[in-house]
Amino acid sequence: MSSLLSQETINISRVTVSAGRVPSLPDSIPISLRQIWIDISSPSRLSRRRSEQDYRLSAAQLWRKHTCFQEARAEAMADAGEATATARSSSPLHVVVFPWLAFGHIIPYMELSEQLARRGHAVTFVSAPRNLARLRPVPDDLRARIRLLPLPMPTVAGLPDGAESTADVPPEKGDLLKAAFDGFAAPFAGFLAGSCAGDGGDGEGTTGFGKKPDWIFVDFAHHWLPPIAEQHKVPCALFSIFPAVFIAFAGTKAANEARPRVTAEDLAAQPPWIPFPTPIAHRLYEAEQMVYVFRPNASGVCDAFRFWETERQCPLFILRSCREVDGALCPLIADLYGKPLALSGLLAPYDAARAAQESGGEDDDEESASLMRWLDEQPARSVLYVAFGSEAPLTADNVRELAAGLELSGARFLWALREASAPLLPGDGFQERVGGRGVVRAGWVPQVRVLAHGAVGAFLTHAGWSSLMESFLFGHPLVMLPLFADQGLTARVMAARGVGLEVPRDERDGSFGRADLASTVRRVMAREDEEGKALARNAREFQEMLCDRAKQEEYVGELVEHLRRLP
């Protein structure tokens, strides 16, 4: 895919602000910055509630406030001393990176770590031993600058032996994993004390591991870590892998305390701090799932407290996003949380995508090789790839309706199913009836290689952010069946962008039927129809934006500048 290697960049003009005057944004600013949420809201619905002029005014006001804040902060940093800034900019940073125990978090944290290492910075990557062992190997040219630090997994009663990530536990045991995660506090404190005392281990000197850490990147669950870091005067940055829309809807502790949201109906409504109308919202059944976030769990604290306490103690918020996708939301989030916001870019797995395209299958096991041979026999862009990630919970009803809907759709499909869900497949001859045009594979599937194959034409997904980035590298339109957390909002955003369709669900219990699933699959796969053509075209446009790797990697450079100037 030639666009994957594109070096083209897009220059975004600066907004000029005159005192006492709200500016109109120049045409060179992307549409996402000129019209607040134009890419994720229905213009027809918005026009009934707010004029286009007011709509653009909101974007201009937010962008002006964000721009003035950033400029004032930059001037203040400049006043701190040019000599100090020059000295810091000439030496590599040492960043400690510590993601939550889920591979949907661990993998983008590693993508960012590799980007930092490519710029000459030292990264200490912290997790439990089995998680680190399951990561793909660090590229040879980065091994001197990425140090993997395994911390022993704390023991918690009821947590399965060997469980170190959310992929290792059923959903009902997830809170025990948080309790175990809190047990990392003591061993992490020991590591940090040694690192700050100059006991950085191997690699002192050119790689930067011998120096005190400059920053610690933490996830939503690390409420206990910033106080440890404060003892050694090491600042923390909250690096959120959640989509911007989810962060905006979550809001701060102060905003939630001012307008408490304690019921599902509260959470299904537009948050009061979103200052413009939008059709994007949680469904009622999703909101009922979200209520647990505000309730203490087996770890002793609620997830909302974890996020709010962590965010409160971090002077920098890093978001896995870019202005081309979330430009209008960025100033809103910076204003809402009252701190500098840095973007990491989307952190798509470019190297894995390139390797998938170049692979000849020499290292495939027999199961992977048989899958690729089957794909080789299918017509171009005719196969629907079906996968719901390594952690998404599928019920028996979900599996039954998925199987029946795929059969009813008549589409060719490859369904990657978790081994734990395989026993839920209907035993009525389903696999025999779809044999030839449909394959179900229980267990691990080389997802990026499958998505890169020319036979794949669309992706039936839970709308997890990382899975979407993998899919868009190859320009696939989406059939979306969100299952939990941020996925519902993400699916609505993608549907409003015109890159996919969401499977209709019952508003109260979230159930879906085989007929609706089959109909949605046929609509997305129908490339001869105008709707199908439009979905495919919009997905390719998203691909072109994402595959401008040079532009995406510029965000990491901007992030490094934030790290050098702050705190």
mmCIF file with all atom_site columns, N, CA and C in Angstrom, residues 195-248:
data_model
loop_
_atom_site.group_PDB
_atom_site.id
_atom_site.type_symbol
_atom_site.label_atom_id
_atom_site.label_alt_id
_atom_site.label_comp_id
_atom_site.label_asym_id
_atom_site.label_entity_id
_atom_site.label_seq_id
_atom_site.pdbx_PDB_ins_code
_atom_site.Cartn_x
_atom_site.Cartn_y
_atom_site.Cartn_z
_atom_site.occupancy
_atom_site.B_iso_or_equiv
_atom_site.pdbx_formal_charge
_atom_site.auth_seq_id
_atom_site.auth_comp_id
_atom_site.auth_asym_id
_atom_site.auth_atom_id
_atom_site.pdbx_PDB_model_num
ATOM 1   N N  . SER A 1 195 ? 16.096  4.262  40.776 1.00 0.00 ? 195 SER A N  1
ATOM 2   C CA . SER A 1 195 ? 16.356  4.992  39.541 1.00 0.00 ? 195 SER A CA 1
ATOM 3   C C  . SER A 1 195 ? 16.708  6.446  39.824 1.00 0.00 ? 195 SER A C  1
ATOM 4   N N  . CYS A 1 196 ? 16.041  7.045  40.805 1.00 0.00 ? 196 CYS A N  1
ATOM 5   C CA . CYS A 1 196 ? 16.323  8.449  41.130 1.00 0.00 ? 196 CYS A CA 1
ATOM 6   C C  . CYS A 1 196 ? 17.625  8.607  41.911 1.00 0.00 ? 196 CYS A C  1
ATOM 7   N N  . ALA A 1 197 ? 18.090  7.516  42.506 1.00 0.00 ? 197 ALA A N  1
ATOM 8   C CA . ALA A 1 197 ? 19.362  7.569  43.229 1.00 0.00 ? 197 ALA A CA 1
ATOM 9   C C  . ALA A 1 197 ? 20.543  7.337  42.305 1.00 0.00 ? 197 ALA A C  1
ATOM 10  N N  . GLY A 1 198 ? 20.242  7.134  40.998 1.00 0.00 ? 198 GLY A N  1
ATOM 11  C CA . GLY A 1 198 ? 21.315  6.924  40.042 1.00 0.00 ? 198 GLY A CA 1
ATOM 12  C C  . GLY A 1 198 ? 21.574  5.481  39.736 1.00 0.00 ? 198 GLY A C  1
ATOM 13  N N  . ASP A 1 199 ? 20.795  4.577  40.374 1.00 0.00 ? 199 ASP A N  1
ATOM 14  C CA . ASP A 1 199 ? 20.958  3.151  40.114 1.00 0.00 ? 199 ASP A CA 1
ATOM 15  C C  . ASP A 1 199 ? 20.067  2.772  38.941 1.00 0.00 ? 199 ASP A C  1
ATOM 16  N N  . GLY A 1 200 ? 20.398  3.263  37.762 1.00 0.00 ? 200 GLY A N  1
ATOM 17  C CA . GLY A 1 200 ? 19.558  3.040  36.596 1.00 0.00 ? 200 GLY A CA 1
ATOM 18  C C  . GLY A 1 200 ? 19.833  1.757  35.879 1.00 0.00 ? 200 GLY A C  1
ATOM 19  N N  . GLY A 1 201 ? 20.774  0.970  36.325 1.00 0.00 ? 201 GLY A N  1
ATOM 20  C CA . GLY A 1 201 ? 21.048  -0.300 35.670 1.00 0.00 ? 201 GLY A CA 1
ATOM 21  C C  . GLY A 1 201 ? 21.897  -0.105 34.436 1.00 0.00 ? 201 GLY A C  1
ATOM 22  N N  . ASP A 1 202 ? 21.808  -1.084 33.535 1.00 0.00 ? 202 ASP A N  1
ATOM 23  C CA . ASP A 1 202 ? 22.604  -1.056 32.315 1.00 0.00 ? 202 ASP A CA 1
ATOM 24  C C  . ASP A 1 202 ? 22.182  0.099  31.426 1.00 0.00 ? 202 ASP A C  1
ATOM 25  N N  . GLY A 1 203 ? 23.090  0.550  30.638 1.00 0.00 ? 203 GLY A N  1
ATOM 26  C CA . GLY A 1 203 ? 22.753  1.552  29.634 1.00 0.00 ? 203 GLY A CA 1
ATOM 27  C C  . GLY A 1 203 ? 22.972  2.965  30.075 1.00 0.00 ? 203 GLY A C  1
ATOM 28  N N  . GLU A 1 204 ? 23.746  3.189  31.130 1.00 0.00 ? 204 GLU A N  1
ATOM 29  C CA . GLU A 1 204 ? 24.020  4.556  31.538 1.00 0.00 ? 204 GLU A CA 1
ATOM 30  C C  . GLU A 1 204 ? 24.765  5.290  30.429 1.00 0.00 ? 204 GLU A C  1
ATOM 31  N N  . GLY A 1 205 ? 24.641  6.593  30.435 1.00 0.00 ? 205 GLY A N  1
ATOM 32  C CA . GLY A 1 205 ? 25.384  7.377  29.448 1.00 0.00 ? 205 GLY A CA 1
ATOM 33  C C  . GLY A 1 205 ? 24.513  7.714  28.262 1.00 0.00 ? 205 GLY A C  1
ATOM 34  N N  . THR A 1 206 ? 24.850  7.141  27.108 1.00 0.00 ? 206 THR A N  1
ATOM 35  C CA . THR A 1 206 ? 24.217  7.566  25.872 1.00 0.00 ? 206 THR A CA 1
ATOM 36  C C  . THR A 1 206 ? 22.734  7.252  25.828 1.00 0.00 ? 206 THR A C  1
ATOM 37  N N  . THR A 1 207 ? 22.287  6.157  26.479 1.00 0.00 ? 207 THR A N  1
ATOM 38  C CA . THR A 1 207 ? 20.878  5.788  26.370 1.00 0.00 ? 207 THR A CA 1
ATOM 39  C C  . THR A 1 207 ? 19.997  6.515  27.365 1.00 0.00 ? 207 THR A C  1
ATOM 40  N N  . GLY A 1 208 ? 20.532  7.052  28.431 1.00 0.00 ? 208 GLY A N  1
ATOM 41  C CA . GLY A 1 208 ? 19.739  7.846  29.361 1.00 0.00 ? 208 GLY A CA 1
ATOM 42  C C  . GLY A 1 208 ? 19.154  7.088  30.527 1.00 0.00 ? 208 GLY A C  1
ATOM 43  N N  . PHE A 1 209 ? 19.337  5.755  30.619 1.00 0.00 ? 209 PHE A N  1
ATOM 44  C CA . PHE A 1 209 ? 18.741  5.010  31.724 1.00 0.00 ? 209 PHE A CA 1
ATOM 45  C C  . PHE A 1 209 ? 19.443  5.287  33.050 1.00 0.00 ? 209 PHE A C  1
ATOM 46  N N  . GLY A 1 210 ? 20.659  5.805  32.997 1.00 0.00 ? 210 GLY A N  1
ATOM 47  C CA . GLY A 1 210 ? 21.377  6.092  34.231 1.00 0.00 ? 210 GLY A CA 1
ATOM 48  C C  . GLY A 1 210 ? 20.921  7.359  34.920 1.00 0.00 ? 210 GLY A C  1
ATOM 49  N N  . LYS A 1 211 ? 20.042  8.122  34.275 1.00 0.00 ? 211 LYS A N  1
ATOM 50  C CA . LYS A 1 211 ? 19.581  9.374  34.860 1.00 0.00 ? 211 LYS A CA 1
ATOM 51  C C  . LYS A 1 211 ? 18.219  9.207  35.514 1.00 0.00 ? 211 LYS A C  1
ATOM 52  N N  . LYS A 1 212 ? 17.896  10.106 36.387 1.00 0.00 ? 212 LYS A N  1
ATOM 53  C CA . LYS A 1 212 ? 16.591  10.148 37.024 1.00 0.00 ? 212 LYS A CA 1
ATOM 54  C C  . LYS A 1 212 ? 15.514  10.298 35.955 1.00 0.00 ? 212 LYS A C  1
ATOM 55  N N  . PRO A 1 213 ? 14.385  9.596  36.060 1.00 0.00 ? 213 PRO A N  1
ATOM 56  C CA . PRO A 1 213 ? 13.327  9.755  35.056 1.00 0.00 ? 213 PRO A CA 1
ATOM 57  C C  . PRO A 1 213 ? 12.850  11.201 34.967 1.00 0.00 ? 213 PRO A C  1
ATOM 58  N N  . ASP A 1 214 ? 12.624  11.645 33.754 1.00 0.00 ? 214 ASP A N  1
ATOM 59  C CA . ASP A 1 214 ? 12.084  12.993 33.540 1.00 0.00 ? 214 ASP A CA 1
ATOM 60  C C  . ASP A 1 214 ? 10.570  13.012 33.676 1.00 0.00 ? 214 ASP A C  1
ATOM 61  N N  . TRP A 1 215 ? 9.912   11.912 33.244 1.00 0.00 ? 215 TRP A N  1
ATOM 62  C CA . TRP A 1 215 ? 8.452   11.828 33.280 1.00 0.00 ? 215 TRP A CA 1
ATOM 63  C C  . TRP A 1 215 ? 8.037   10.384 33.523 1.00 0.00 ? 215 TRP A C  1
ATOM 64  N N  . ILE A 1 216 ? 6.827   10.233 34.068 1.00 0.00 ? 216 ILE A N  1
ATOM 65  C CA . ILE A 1 216 ? 6.174   8.928  34.151 1.00 0.00 ? 216 ILE A CA 1
ATOM 66  C C  . ILE A 1 216 ? 4.824   9.043  33.464 1.00 0.00 ? 216 ILE A C  1
ATOM 67  N N  . PHE A 1 217 ? 4.584   8.192  32.477 1.00 0.00 ? 217 PHE A N  1
ATOM 68  C CA . PHE A 1 217 ? 3.287   8.147  31.797 1.00 0.00 ? 217 PHE A CA 1
ATOM 69  C C  . PHE A 1 217 ? 2.415   7.116  32.507 1.00 0.00 ? 217 PHE A C  1
ATOM 70  N N  . VAL A 1 218 ? 1.273   7.555  33.006 1.00 0.00 ? 218 VAL A N  1
ATOM 71  C CA . VAL A 1 218 ? 0.378   6.678  33.756 1.00 0.00 ? 218 VAL A CA 1
ATOM 72  C C  . VAL A 1 218 ? -0.956  6.553  33.036 1.00 0.00 ? 218 VAL A C  1
ATOM 73  N N  . ASP A 1 219 ? -1.699  5.526  33.413 1.00 0.00 ? 219 ASP A N  1
ATOM 74  C CA . ASP A 1 219 ? -3.000  5.225  32.821 1.00 0.00 ? 219 ASP A CA 1
ATOM 75  C C  . ASP A 1 219 ? -4.108  5.646  33.787 1.00 0.00 ? 219 ASP A C  1
ATOM 76  N N  . PHE A 1 220 ? -5.337  5.305  33.454 1.00 0.00 ? 220 PHE A N  1
ATOM 77  C CA . PHE A 1 220 ? -6.478  5.774  34.251 1.00 0.00 ? 220 PHE A CA 1
ATOM 78  C C  . PHE A 1 220 ? -6.488  5.205  35.673 1.00 0.00 ? 220 PHE A C  1
ATOM 79  N N  . ALA A 1 221 ? -5.841  4.056  35.916 1.00 0.00 ? 221 ALA A N  1
ATOM 80  C CA . ALA A 1 221 ? -5.995  3.335  37.185 1.00 0.00 ? 221 ALA A CA 1
ATOM 81  C C  . ALA A 1 221 ? -4.923  3.643  38.205 1.00 0.00 ? 221 ALA A C  1
ATOM 82  N N  . HIS A 1 222 ? -3.991  4.560  37.913 1.00 0.00 ? 222 HIS A N  1
ATOM 83  C CA . HIS A 1 222 ? -2.795  4.763  38.745 1.00 0.00 ? 222 HIS A CA 1
ATOM 84  C C  . HIS A 1 222 ? -2.968  5.827  39.825 1.00 0.00 ? 222 HIS A C  1
ATOM 85  N N  . HIS A 1 223 ? -4.076  5.896  40.481 1.00 0.00 ? 223 HIS A N  1
ATOM 86  C CA . HIS A 1 223 ? -4.283  6.971  41.458 1.00 0.00 ? 223 HIS A CA 1
ATOM 87  C C  . HIS A 1 223 ? -3.236  6.964  42.566 1.00 0.00 ? 223 HIS A C  1
ATOM 88  N N  . TRP A 1 224 ? -2.617  5.807  42.812 1.00 0.00 ? 224 TRP A N  1
ATOM 89  C CA . TRP A 1 224 ? -1.621  5.685  43.878 1.00 0.00 ? 224 TRP A CA 1
ATOM 90  C C  . TRP A 1 224 ? -0.211  6.069  43.430 1.00 0.00 ? 224 TRP A C  1
ATOM 91  N N  . LEU A 1 225 ? 0.039   6.197  42.146 1.00 0.00 ? 225 LEU A N  1
ATOM 92  C CA . LEU A 1 225 ? 1.407   6.395  41.673 1.00 0.00 ? 225 LEU A CA 1
ATOM 93  C C  . LEU A 1 225 ? 1.908   7.838  41.770 1.00 0.00 ? 225 LEU A C  1
ATOM 94  N N  . PRO A 1 226 ? 1.122   8.854  41.400 1.00 0.00 ? 226 PRO A N  1
ATOM 95  C CA . PRO A 1 226 ? 1.666   10.222 41.480 1.00 0.00 ? 226 PRO A CA 1
ATOM 96  C C  . PRO A 1 226 ? 2.218   10.613 42.854 1.00 0.00 ? 226 PRO A C  1
ATOM 97  N N  . PRO A 1 227 ? 1.607   10.207 43.985 1.00 0.00 ? 227 PRO A N  1
ATOM 98  C CA . PRO A 1 227 ? 2.245   10.556 45.265 1.00 0.00 ? 227 PRO A CA 1
ATOM 99  C C  . PRO A 1 227 ? 3.629   9.931  45.440 1.00 0.00 ? 227 PRO A C  1
ATOM 100 N N  . ILE A 1 228 ? 3.819   8.724  44.891 1.00 0.00 ? 228 ILE A N  1
ATOM 101 C CA . ILE A 1 228 ? 5.152   8.105  44.946 1.00 0.00 ? 228 ILE A CA 1
ATOM 102 C C  . ILE A 1 228 ? 6.137   8.926  44.117 1.00 0.00 ? 228 ILE A C  1
ATOM 103 N N  . ALA A 1 229 ? 5.691   9.326  42.923 1.00 0.00 ? 229 ALA A N  1
ATOM 104 C CA . ALA A 1 229 ? 6.559   10.121 42.051 1.00 0.00 ? 229 ALA A CA 1
ATOM 105 C C  . ALA A 1 229 ? 6.872   11.479 42.661 1.00 0.00 ? 229 ALA A C  1
ATOM 106 N N  . GLU A 1 230 ? 5.906   12.056 43.365 1.00 0.00 ? 230 GLU A N  1
ATOM 107 C CA . GLU A 1 230 ? 6.104   13.383 43.969 1.00 0.00 ? 230 GLU A CA 1
ATOM 108 C C  . GLU A 1 230 ? 7.213   13.349 45.011 1.00 0.00 ? 230 GLU A C  1
ATOM 109 N N  . GLN A 1 231 ? 7.384   12.222 45.680 1.00 0.00 ? 231 GLN A N  1
ATOM 110 C CA . GLN A 1 231 ? 8.463   12.124 46.667 1.00 0.00 ? 231 GLN A CA 1
ATOM 111 C C  . GLN A 1 231 ? 9.833   12.331 46.032 1.00 0.00 ? 231 GLN A C  1
ATOM 112 N N  . HIS A 1 232 ? 9.932   12.029 44.743 1.00 0.00 ? 232 HIS A N  1
ATOM 113 C CA . HIS A 1 232 ? 11.208  12.167 44.039 1.00 0.00 ? 232 HIS A CA 1
ATOM 114 C C  . HIS A 1 232 ? 11.178  13.316 43.022 1.00 0.00 ? 232 HIS A C  1
ATOM 115 N N  . LYS A 1 233 ? 10.122  14.130 43.086 1.00 0.00 ? 233 LYS A N  1
ATOM 116 C CA . LYS A 1 233 ? 9.978   15.280 42.197 1.00 0.00 ? 233 LYS A CA 1
ATOM 117 C C  . LYS A 1 233 ? 10.008  14.869 40.717 1.00 0.00 ? 233 LYS A C  1
ATOM 118 N N  . VAL A 1 234 ? 9.334   13.768 40.403 1.00 0.00 ? 234 VAL A N  1
ATOM 119 C CA . VAL A 1 234 ? 9.191   13.321 39.015 1.00 0.00 ? 234 VAL A CA 1
ATOM 120 C C  . VAL A 1 234 ? 7.743   13.563 38.600 1.00 0.00 ? 234 VAL A C  1
ATOM 121 N N  . PRO A 1 235 ? 7.483   14.359 37.571 1.00 0.00 ? 235 PRO A N  1
ATOM 122 C CA . PRO A 1 235 ? 6.105   14.644 37.157 1.00 0.00 ? 235 PRO A CA 1
ATOM 123 C C  . PRO A 1 235 ? 5.484   13.458 36.418 1.00 0.00 ? 235 PRO A C  1
ATOM 124 N N  . CYS A 1 236 ? 4.176   13.367 36.499 1.00 0.00 ? 236 CYS A N  1
ATOM 125 C CA . CYS A 1 236 ? 3.413   12.326 35.805 1.00 0.00 ? 236 CYS A CA 1
ATOM 126 C C  . CYS A 1 236 ? 2.525   12.957 34.739 1.00 0.00 ? 236 CYS A C  1
ATOM 127 N N  . ALA A 1 237 ? 2.347   12.236 33.644 1.00 0.00 ? 237 ALA A N  1
ATOM 128 C CA . ALA A 1 237 ? 1.407   12.628 32.590 1.00 0.00 ? 237 ALA A CA 1
ATOM 129 C C  . ALA A 1 237 ? 0.397   11.507 32.437 1.00 0.00 ? 237 ALA A C  1
ATOM 130 N N  . LEU A 1 238 ? -0.873  11.866 32.392 1.00 0.00 ? 238 LEU A N  1
ATOM 131 C CA . LEU A 1 238 ? -1.924  10.882 32.135 1.00 0.00 ? 238 LEU A CA 1
ATOM 132 C C  . LEU A 1 238 ? -2.028  10.677 30.635 1.00 0.00 ? 238 LEU A C  1
ATOM 133 N N  . PHE A 1 239 ? -1.678  9.489  30.171 1.00 0.00 ? 239 PHE A N  1
ATOM 134 C CA . PHE A 1 239 ? -1.792  9.148  28.755 1.00 0.00 ? 239 PHE A CA 1
ATOM 135 C C  . PHE A 1 239 ? -3.042  8.301  28.575 1.00 0.00 ? 239 PHE A C  1
ATOM 136 N N  . SER A 1 240 ? -4.078  8.884  28.000 1.00 0.00 ? 240 SER A N  1
ATOM 137 C CA . SER A 1 240 ? -5.347  8.187  27.812 1.00 0.00 ? 240 SER A CA 1
ATOM 138 C C  . SER A 1 240 ? -5.435  7.608  26.414 1.00 0.00 ? 240 SER A C  1
ATOM 139 N N  . ILE A 1 241 ? -5.701  6.305  26.355 1.00 0.00 ? 241 ILE A N  1
ATOM 140 C CA . ILE A 1 241 ? -5.873  5.665  25.053 1.00 0.00 ? 241 ILE A CA 1
ATOM 141 C C  . ILE A 1 241 ? -7.342  5.682  24.627 1.00 0.00 ? 241 ILE A C  1
ATOM 142 N N  . PHE A 1 242 ? -8.219  6.224  25.484 1.00 0.00 ? 242 PHE A N  1
ATOM 143 C CA . PHE A 1 242 ? -9.633  6.301  25.136 1.00 0.00 ? 242 PHE A CA 1
ATOM 144 C C  . PHE A 1 242 ? -9.874  7.399  24.104 1.00 0.00 ? 242 PHE A C  1
ATOM 145 N N  . PRO A 1 243 ? -10.871 7.225  23.229 1.00 0.00 ? 243 PRO A N  1
ATOM 146 C CA . PRO A 1 243 ? -11.170 8.261  22.240 1.00 0.00 ? 243 PRO A CA 1
ATOM 147 C C  . PRO A 1 243 ? -11.544 9.587  22.899 1.00 0.00 ? 243 PRO A C  1
ATOM 148 N N  . ALA A 1 244 ? -11.305 10.662 22.182 1.00 0.00 ? 244 ALA A N  1
ATOM 149 C CA . ALA A 1 244 ? -11.553 11.994 22.726 1.00 0.00 ? 244 ALA A CA 1
ATOM 150 C C  . ALA A 1 244 ? -13.001 12.186 23.139 1.00 0.00 ? 244 ALA A C  1
ATOM 151 N N  . VAL A 1 245 ? -13.929 11.631 22.371 1.00 0.00 ? 245 VAL A N  1
ATOM 152 C CA . VAL A 1 245 ? -15.349 11.804 22.691 1.00 0.00 ? 245 VAL A CA 1
ATOM 153 C C  . VAL A 1 245 ? -15.658 11.196 24.052 1.00 0.00 ? 245 VAL A C  1
ATOM 154 N N  . PHE A 1 246 ? -15.030 10.074 24.385 1.00 0.00 ? 246 PHE A N  1
ATOM 155 C CA . PHE A 1 246 ? -15.270 9.428  25.673 1.00 0.00 ? 246 PHE A CA 1
ATOM 156 C C  . PHE A 1 246 ? -14.718 10.276 26.813 1.00 0.00 ? 246 PHE A C  1
ATOM 157 N N  . ILE A 1 247 ? -13.541 10.855 26.620 1.00 0.00 ? 247 ILE A N  1
ATOM 158 C CA . ILE A 1 247 ? -12.942 11.718 27.634 1.00 0.00 ? 247 ILE A CA 1
ATOM 159 C C  . ILE A 1 247 ? -13.787 12.971 27.840 1.00 0.00 ? 247 ILE A C  1
ATOM 160 N N  . ALA A 1 248 ? -14.299 13.522 26.750 1.00 0.00 ? 248 ALA A N  1
ATOM 161 C CA . ALA A 1 248 ? -15.152 14.710 26.866 1.00 0.00 ? 248 ALA A CA 1
ATOM 162 C C  . ALA A 1 248 ? -16.434 14.386 27.625 1.00 0.00 ? 248 ALA A C  1
#
